[in-house]
PDB file of C-alpha atoms in Angstrom:
ATOM      1  CA  ASN A 256     -50.114   2.958-237.684  1.00  0.00           C
ATOM      2  CA  ALA A 257     -47.860   5.575-239.224  1.00  0.00           C
ATOM      3  CA  GLY A 258     -47.079   7.054-235.781  1.00  0.00           C
ATOM      4  CA  VAL A 259     -46.052  10.716-235.915  1.00  0.00           C
ATOM      5  CA  THR A 260     -45.527  12.157-239.382  1.00  0.00           C
ATOM      6  CA  GLN A 261     -43.973  15.505-240.256  1.00  0.00           C
ATOM      7  CA  THR A 262     -43.857  17.406-243.522  1.00  0.00           C
ATOM      8  CA  PRO A 263     -41.827  18.705-245.181  1.00  0.00           C
ATOM      9  CA  LYS A 264     -38.551  16.915-244.385  1.00  0.00           C
ATOM     10  CA  PHE A 265     -36.457  19.859-245.576  1.00  0.00           C
ATOM     11  CA  GLN A 266     -37.255  23.500-246.248  1.00  0.00           C
ATOM     12  CA  VAL A 267     -35.264  26.574-247.238  1.00  0.00           C
ATOM     13  CA  LEU A 268     -36.842  29.953-246.566  1.00  0.00           C
ATOM     14  CA  LYS A 269     -35.812  33.526-247.064  1.00  0.00           C
ATOM     15  CA  THR A 270     -35.942  35.943-244.157  1.00  0.00           C
ATOM     16  CA  GLY A 271     -39.462  37.286-243.746  1.00  0.00           C
ATOM     17  CA  GLN A 272     -41.252  34.412-245.453  1.00  0.00           C
ATOM     18  CA  SER A 273     -43.926  32.472-243.618  1.00  0.00           C
ATOM     19  CA  MET A 274     -44.600  28.765-243.638  1.00  0.00           C
ATOM     20  CA  THR A 275     -46.379  25.990-241.791  1.00  0.00           C
ATOM     21  CA  LEU A 276     -44.721  22.824-240.545  1.00  0.00           C
ATOM     22  CA  GLN A 277     -47.206  19.981-240.517  1.00  0.00           C
ATOM     23  CA  CYS A 278     -47.482  17.317-237.825  1.00  0.00           C
ATOM     24  CA  ALA A 279     -49.995  14.488-237.652  1.00  0.00           C
ATOM     25  CA  GLN A 280     -50.414  11.438-235.422  1.00  0.00           C
ATOM     26  CA  ASP A 281     -52.752   8.479-235.837  1.00  0.00           C
ATOM     27  CA  MET A 282     -52.517   7.065-232.306  1.00  0.00           C
ATOM     28  CA  ASN A 283     -55.332   9.189-230.809  1.00  0.00           C
ATOM     29  CA  HIS A 284     -52.878  10.748-228.347  1.00  0.00           C
ATOM     30  CA  GLU A 285     -54.132  13.636-226.243  1.00  0.00           C
ATOM     31  CA  TYR A 286     -50.844  15.447-225.902  1.00  0.00           C
ATOM     32  CA  MET A 287     -48.716  16.951-228.645  1.00  0.00           C
ATOM     33  CA  SER A 288     -45.622  19.144-228.525  1.00  0.00           C
ATOM     34  CA  TRP A 289     -43.198  20.981-230.770  1.00  0.00           C
ATOM     35  CA  TYR A 290     -39.477  21.126-230.024  1.00  0.00           C
ATOM     36  CA  ARG A 291     -36.515  22.620-231.812  1.00  0.00           C
ATOM     37  CA  GLN A 292     -33.060  21.068-231.698  1.00  0.00           C
ATOM     38  CA  ASP A 293     -29.965  23.168-232.200  1.00  0.00           C
ATOM     39  CA  PRO A 294     -26.337  22.013-232.009  1.00  0.00           C
ATOM     40  CA  GLY A 295     -25.143  21.967-228.416  1.00  0.00           C
ATOM     41  CA  MET A 296     -28.551  23.068-227.100  1.00  0.00           C
ATOM     42  CA  GLY A 297     -30.540  19.877-226.778  1.00  0.00           C
ATOM     43  CA  LEU A 298     -34.276  20.022-227.491  1.00  0.00           C
ATOM     44  CA  ARG A 299     -36.256  23.053-226.407  1.00  0.00           C
ATOM     45  CA  LEU A 300     -40.032  23.180-226.103  1.00  0.00           C
ATOM     46  CA  ILE A 301     -41.794  25.685-228.376  1.00  0.00           C
ATOM     47  CA  HIS A 302     -45.511  25.017-227.854  1.00  0.00           C
ATOM     48  CA  TYR A 303     -47.638  22.182-226.600  1.00  0.00           C
ATOM     49  CA  SER A 304     -51.255  21.036-226.574  1.00  0.00           C
ATOM     50  CA  VAL A 305     -53.167  18.906-224.084  1.00  0.00           C
ATOM     51  CA  GLY A 306     -56.127  18.360-226.385  1.00  0.00           C
ATOM     52  CA  ALA A 307     -58.078  19.748-229.318  1.00  0.00           C
ATOM     53  CA  GLY A 308     -58.603  23.465-228.867  1.00  0.00           C
ATOM     54  CA  ILE A 309     -56.047  23.785-226.047  1.00  0.00           C
ATOM     55  CA  THR A 310     -52.519  25.068-226.600  1.00  0.00           C
ATOM     56  CA  ASP A 311     -49.891  26.774-224.481  1.00  0.00           C
ATOM     57  CA  GLN A 312     -46.399  28.227-224.758  1.00  0.00           C
ATOM     58  CA  GLY A 313     -43.214  26.416-223.979  1.00  0.00           C
ATOM     59  CA  GLU A 314     -39.715  27.703-223.344  1.00  0.00           C
ATOM     60  CA  VAL A 315     -39.088  29.386-226.731  1.00  0.00           C
ATOM     61  CA  PRO A 316     -42.463  30.401-228.267  1.00  0.00           C
ATOM     62  CA  ASN A 317     -41.548  33.755-229.860  1.00  0.00           C
ATOM     63  CA  GLY A 318     -42.012  33.814-233.637  1.00  0.00           C
ATOM     64  CA  TYR A 319     -44.203  30.698-233.688  1.00  0.00           C
ATOM     65  CA  ASN A 320     -47.944  30.059-233.600  1.00  0.00           C
ATOM     66  CA  VAL A 321     -49.848  26.816-233.160  1.00  0.00           C
ATOM     67  CA  SER A 322     -53.423  25.613-233.252  1.00  0.00           C
ATOM     68  CA  ARG A 323     -55.078  22.260-232.541  1.00  0.00           C
ATOM     69  CA  SER A 324     -58.416  21.952-234.284  1.00  0.00           C
ATOM     70  CA  THR A 325     -58.353  18.140-234.291  1.00  0.00           C
ATOM     71  CA  THR A 326     -56.745  15.467-232.114  1.00  0.00           C
ATOM     72  CA  GLU A 327     -54.632  14.295-235.046  1.00  0.00           C
ATOM     73  CA  ASP A 328     -53.053  17.517-236.313  1.00  0.00           C
ATOM     74  CA  PHE A 329     -50.798  20.092-234.665  1.00  0.00           C
ATOM     75  CA  PRO A 330     -49.297  22.522-237.216  1.00  0.00           C
ATOM     76  CA  LEU A 331     -46.532  24.984-236.328  1.00  0.00           C
ATOM     77  CA  ARG A 332     -46.558  28.331-238.110  1.00  0.00           C
ATOM     78  CA  LEU A 333     -43.580  30.592-238.626  1.00  0.00           C
ATOM     79  CA  LEU A 334     -45.022  34.048-239.137  1.00  0.00           C
ATOM     80  CA  SER A 335     -41.940  35.850-240.465  1.00  0.00           C
ATOM     81  CA  ALA A 336     -38.914  33.573-240.673  1.00  0.00           C
ATOM     82  CA  ALA A 337     -35.591  34.746-239.231  1.00  0.00           C
ATOM     83  CA  PRO A 338     -32.116  33.166-239.535  1.00  0.00           C
ATOM     84  CA  SER A 339     -32.292  32.408-235.783  1.00  0.00           C
ATOM     85  CA  GLN A 340     -35.097  29.958-236.579  1.00  0.00           C
ATOM     86  CA  THR A 341     -32.751  27.763-238.586  1.00  0.00           C
ATOM     87  CA  SER A 342     -33.051  24.479-236.736  1.00  0.00           C
ATOM     88  CA  VAL A 343     -34.418  20.957-236.762  1.00  0.00           C
ATOM     89  CA  TYR A 344     -38.026  20.842-235.602  1.00  0.00           C
ATOM     90  CA  PHE A 345     -39.540  17.803-233.939  1.00  0.00           C
ATOM     91  CA  CYS A 346     -43.158  17.090-233.199  1.00  0.00           C
ATOM     92  CA  ALA A 347     -44.052  14.629-230.445  1.00  0.00           C
ATOM     93  CA  SER A 348     -47.215  13.006-229.165  1.00  0.00           C
ATOM     94  CA  SER A 349     -47.934  11.203-225.924  1.00  0.00           C
ATOM     95  CA  TYR A 350     -50.598  10.092-223.506  1.00  0.00           C
ATOM     96  CA  LEU A 351     -50.675   9.114-219.873  1.00  0.00           C
ATOM     97  CA  LEU A 352     -51.340   5.439-219.270  1.00  0.00           C
ATOM     98  CA  SER A 353     -54.297   4.999-216.950  1.00  0.00           C
ATOM     99  CA  ASP A 354     -53.620   4.440-213.233  1.00  0.00           C
ATOM    100  CA  SER A 355     -49.944   5.036-213.777  1.00  0.00           C
ATOM    101  CA  ARG A 356     -47.351   7.726-214.163  1.00  0.00           C
ATOM    102  CA  GLN A 357     -45.887   5.794-217.042  1.00  0.00           C
ATOM    103  CA  GLU A 358     -46.122   7.765-220.228  1.00  0.00           C
ATOM    104  CA  THR A 359     -45.557   6.963-223.850  1.00  0.00           C
ATOM    105  CA  GLN A 360     -43.823   9.460-226.066  1.00  0.00           C
ATOM    106  CA  TYR A 361     -43.293   9.319-229.790  1.00  0.00           C
ATOM    107  CA  PHE A 362     -41.297  11.745-231.880  1.00  0.00           C
ATOM    108  CA  GLY A 363     -41.637  12.418-235.575  1.00  0.00           C
ATOM    109  CA  PRO A 364     -38.647  12.253-237.946  1.00  0.00           C
ATOM    110  CA  GLY A 365     -38.145  16.018-237.934  1.00  0.00           C
ATOM    111  CA  THR A 366     -38.185  18.943-240.355  1.00  0.00           C
ATOM    112  CA  ARG A 367     -34.858  20.569-241.191  1.00  0.00           C
ATOM    113  CA  LEU A 368     -35.325  24.277-241.767  1.00  0.00           C
ATOM    114  CA  LEU A 369     -32.769  26.709-243.154  1.00  0.00           C
ATOM    115  CA  VAL A 370     -33.594  30.419-243.127  1.00  0.00           C
ATOM    116  CA  LEU A 371     -31.358  32.554-245.312  1.00  0.00           C
TER     117      LEU A 371
ATOM    118  CA  THR B 156     -36.740  26.716-215.393  1.00  0.00           C
ATOM    119  CA  GLN B 157     -35.531  23.252-214.501  1.00  0.00           C
ATOM    120  CA  LEU B 158     -32.131  22.392-215.950  1.00  0.00           C
ATOM    121  CA  LEU B 159     -30.666  18.992-216.711  1.00  0.00           C
ATOM    122  CA  GLU B 160     -26.925  18.585-217.124  1.00  0.00           C
ATOM    123  CA  GLN B 161     -25.564  15.537-218.892  1.00  0.00           C
ATOM    124  CA  SER B 162     -22.029  14.213-218.726  1.00  0.00           C
ATOM    125  CA  PRO B 163     -19.898  13.416-220.493  1.00  0.00           C
ATOM    126  CA  GLN B 164     -20.790  15.386-223.602  1.00  0.00           C
ATOM    127  CA  PHE B 165     -18.836  13.006-225.844  1.00  0.00           C
ATOM    128  CA  LEU B 166     -17.755   9.419-225.268  1.00  0.00           C
ATOM    129  CA  SER B 167     -15.755   7.182-227.583  1.00  0.00           C
ATOM    130  CA  ILE B 168     -15.125   3.620-226.460  1.00  0.00           C
ATOM    131  CA  GLN B 169     -14.124   0.246-227.844  1.00  0.00           C
ATOM    132  CA  GLU B 170     -16.647  -2.504-228.422  1.00  0.00           C
ATOM    133  CA  GLY B 171     -17.075  -4.615-225.302  1.00  0.00           C
ATOM    134  CA  GLU B 172     -16.319  -1.849-222.799  1.00  0.00           C
ATOM    135  CA  ASN B 173     -18.758  -0.617-220.162  1.00  0.00           C
ATOM    136  CA  LEU B 174     -19.852   2.995-219.784  1.00  0.00           C
ATOM    137  CA  THR B 175     -22.027   5.241-217.657  1.00  0.00           C
ATOM    138  CA  VAL B 176     -23.778   8.446-218.658  1.00  0.00           C
ATOM    139  CA  TYR B 177     -25.025  10.879-216.025  1.00  0.00           C
ATOM    140  CA  CYS B 178     -27.953  13.275-215.871  1.00  0.00           C
ATOM    141  CA  ASN B 179     -28.013  15.753-212.977  1.00  0.00           C
ATOM    142  CA  SER B 180     -30.205  18.589-211.800  1.00  0.00           C
ATOM    143  CA  SER B 181     -30.670  20.831-208.788  1.00  0.00           C
ATOM    144  CA  SER B 182     -34.438  20.393-209.192  1.00  0.00           C
ATOM    145  CA  VAL B 183     -36.666  17.491-208.274  1.00  0.00           C
ATOM    146  CA  PHE B 184     -38.351  15.737-211.176  1.00  0.00           C
ATOM    147  CA  SER B 185     -41.531  13.696-210.912  1.00  0.00           C
ATOM    148  CA  SER B 186     -40.197  11.447-213.660  1.00  0.00           C
ATOM    149  CA  LEU B 187     -37.217  11.174-215.949  1.00  0.00           C
ATOM    150  CA  GLN B 188     -36.941   9.713-219.412  1.00  0.00           C
ATOM    151  CA  TRP B 189     -33.998   8.487-221.463  1.00  0.00           C
ATOM    152  CA  TYR B 190     -33.949   8.634-225.254  1.00  0.00           C
ATOM    153  CA  ARG B 191     -31.597   7.530-227.998  1.00  0.00           C
ATOM    154  CA  GLN B 192     -31.391   9.545-231.187  1.00  0.00           C
ATOM    155  CA  GLU B 193     -29.654   8.484-234.382  1.00  0.00           C
ATOM    156  CA  PRO B 194     -28.515  10.968-237.053  1.00  0.00           C
ATOM    157  CA  GLY B 195     -31.385  12.312-239.133  1.00  0.00           C
ATOM    158  CA  GLU B 196     -34.066  10.782-236.940  1.00  0.00           C
ATOM    159  CA  GLY B 197     -36.234  11.749-234.008  1.00  0.00           C
ATOM    160  CA  PRO B 198     -35.478  10.647-230.426  1.00  0.00           C
ATOM    161  CA  VAL B 199     -36.757   7.212-229.430  1.00  0.00           C
ATOM    162  CA  LEU B 200     -37.920   6.667-225.858  1.00  0.00           C
ATOM    163  CA  LEU B 201     -35.912   3.993-224.027  1.00  0.00           C
ATOM    164  CA  VAL B 202     -37.315   4.168-220.510  1.00  0.00           C
ATOM    165  CA  THR B 203     -39.236   6.260-217.989  1.00  0.00           C
ATOM    166  CA  VAL B 204     -38.309   6.185-214.298  1.00  0.00           C
ATOM    167  CA  VAL B 205     -40.760   7.602-211.789  1.00  0.00           C
ATOM    168  CA  THR B 206     -39.776   6.409-208.297  1.00  0.00           C
ATOM    169  CA  GLY B 207     -36.735   7.588-206.331  1.00  0.00           C
ATOM    170  CA  GLY B 208     -34.162   4.799-206.178  1.00  0.00           C
ATOM    171  CA  GLU B 209     -35.778   2.941-209.062  1.00  0.00           C
ATOM    172  CA  VAL B 210     -33.609   0.715-211.241  1.00  0.00           C
ATOM    173  CA  LYS B 211     -34.773  -0.494-214.647  1.00  0.00           C
ATOM    174  CA  LYS B 212     -32.988  -2.851-216.989  1.00  0.00           C
ATOM    175  CA  LEU B 213     -33.388  -3.054-220.726  1.00  0.00           C
ATOM    176  CA  LYS B 214     -31.127  -5.856-221.979  1.00  0.00           C
ATOM    177  CA  ARG B 215     -27.589  -4.437-221.554  1.00  0.00           C
ATOM    178  CA  LEU B 216     -28.835  -1.014-220.445  1.00  0.00           C
ATOM    179  CA  THR B 217     -29.424  -0.214-216.764  1.00  0.00           C
ATOM    180  CA  PHE B 218     -31.180   2.980-215.731  1.00  0.00           C
ATOM    181  CA  GLN B 219     -31.190   4.410-212.203  1.00  0.00           C
ATOM    182  CA  PHE B 220     -33.212   7.246-210.719  1.00  0.00           C
ATOM    183  CA  GLY B 221     -31.616   8.913-207.714  1.00  0.00           C
ATOM    184  CA  ASP B 222     -33.250   8.631-204.308  1.00  0.00           C
ATOM    185  CA  ALA B 223     -33.941  12.383-204.269  1.00  0.00           C
ATOM    186  CA  ARG B 224     -35.235  12.289-207.867  1.00  0.00           C
ATOM    187  CA  LYS B 225     -32.682  14.913-208.943  1.00  0.00           C
ATOM    188  CA  ASP B 226     -30.369  12.685-210.929  1.00  0.00           C
ATOM    189  CA  SER B 227     -30.253   9.617-213.105  1.00  0.00           C
ATOM    190  CA  SER B 228     -27.704   7.410-214.787  1.00  0.00           C
ATOM    191  CA  LEU B 229     -27.564   5.107-217.776  1.00  0.00           C
ATOM    192  CA  HIS B 230     -25.088   2.233-217.686  1.00  0.00           C
ATOM    193  CA  ILE B 231     -24.323   0.164-220.769  1.00  0.00           C
ATOM    194  CA  THR B 232     -22.597  -3.181-220.341  1.00  0.00           C
ATOM    195  CA  ALA B 233     -20.431  -4.598-223.120  1.00  0.00           C
ATOM    196  CA  ALA B 234     -21.153  -1.795-225.572  1.00  0.00           C
ATOM    197  CA  GLN B 235     -21.756  -2.696-229.198  1.00  0.00           C
ATOM    198  CA  PRO B 236     -21.482  -0.573-232.360  1.00  0.00           C
ATOM    199  CA  GLY B 237     -25.288  -0.567-232.540  1.00  0.00           C
ATOM    200  CA  ASP B 238     -25.329   1.435-229.292  1.00  0.00           C
ATOM    201  CA  THR B 239     -23.775   4.393-231.111  1.00  0.00           C
ATOM    202  CA  GLY B 240     -25.981   7.476-230.975  1.00  0.00           C
ATOM    203  CA  LEU B 241     -26.993  10.542-229.001  1.00  0.00           C
ATOM    204  CA  TYR B 242     -28.400   9.746-225.562  1.00  0.00           C
ATOM    205  CA  LEU B 243     -30.751  12.320-224.095  1.00  0.00           C
ATOM    206  CA  CYS B 244     -32.310  12.572-220.673  1.00  0.00           C
ATOM    207  CA  ALA B 245     -35.505  14.540-220.187  1.00  0.00           C
ATOM    208  CA  GLY B 246     -37.663  15.370-217.221  1.00  0.00           C
ATOM    209  CA  GLY B 247     -40.794  17.194-216.285  1.00  0.00           C
ATOM    210  CA  ARG B 248     -44.123  16.977-214.573  1.00  0.00           C
ATOM    211  CA  GLU B 249     -45.872  16.105-217.808  1.00  0.00           C
ATOM    212  CA  SER B 250     -44.800  14.229-220.928  1.00  0.00           C
ATOM    213  CA  TYR B 251     -45.825  17.124-223.169  1.00  0.00           C
ATOM    214  CA  GLN B 252     -43.677  19.651-221.311  1.00  0.00           C
ATOM    215  CA  LEU B 253     -40.221  18.142-221.046  1.00  0.00           C
ATOM    216  CA  THR B 254     -36.874  19.716-220.266  1.00  0.00           C
ATOM    217  CA  PHE B 255     -34.041  17.993-222.116  1.00  0.00           C
ATOM    218  CA  GLY B 256     -30.373  17.702-221.338  1.00  0.00           C
ATOM    219  CA  LYS B 257     -27.911  18.554-224.103  1.00  0.00           C
ATOM    220  CA  GLY B 258     -27.112  14.918-224.697  1.00  0.00           C
ATOM    221  CA  THR B 259     -24.179  12.531-224.663  1.00  0.00           C
ATOM    222  CA  LYS B 260     -22.809  11.534-228.045  1.00  0.00           C
ATOM    223  CA  LEU B 261     -21.615   7.930-227.844  1.00  0.00           C
ATOM    224  CA  SER B 262     -19.392   6.264-230.418  1.00  0.00           C
ATOM    225  CA  VAL B 263     -18.649   2.565-230.062  1.00  0.00           C
ATOM    226  CA  ILE B 264     -15.695   1.530-232.176  1.00  0.00           C
ATOM    227  CA  PRO B 265     -15.671  -2.053-233.518  1.00  0.00           C
TER     228      PRO B 265
END
């Protein structure tokens, strides 16, 4: 299993450009999430999905779109990049173990984005 | 919005020393997770605690969940350089909708 994979690893954009950050998992997990990590801010939830076709907003959704057409893939789209979106983006996947509140959670290696 | 406050923000200790990191909130969490993150990598889940008063041990790491499920602590015994990293606590009703603390950056000096 590759786990959670993210592409690209690094990206430089100019203000106003659009791009898609890719995230894929091969563990058949139901749940997937996108977070951004900024210095001194911890990780903040952007969007999440509880299954194919179902997405919802997190704490900081403005400027980002997501879709979940398959269980495996959860791309994050920046519609018109702004310098405030300079950050490290992490995708995560998880599922709830049956008959338990124990949950697994796996993070990808991250995409480092610089918006000029 | 549920907030998690971690302390200390930075910690630098000598190899062999013990340390405790704290994660506090005014809100009740159904579960709390602890992660370790190394530079340039994603967070790695260490443990999930779900029951008030629960204590879990992972080799030299001991995790506690407060009785009221509002706070948690991570204690490391005889720290080693390999323990160096950013320690994050996170909580929430669901694993896909976590609130993270800002982290404790630990440096263990050989």
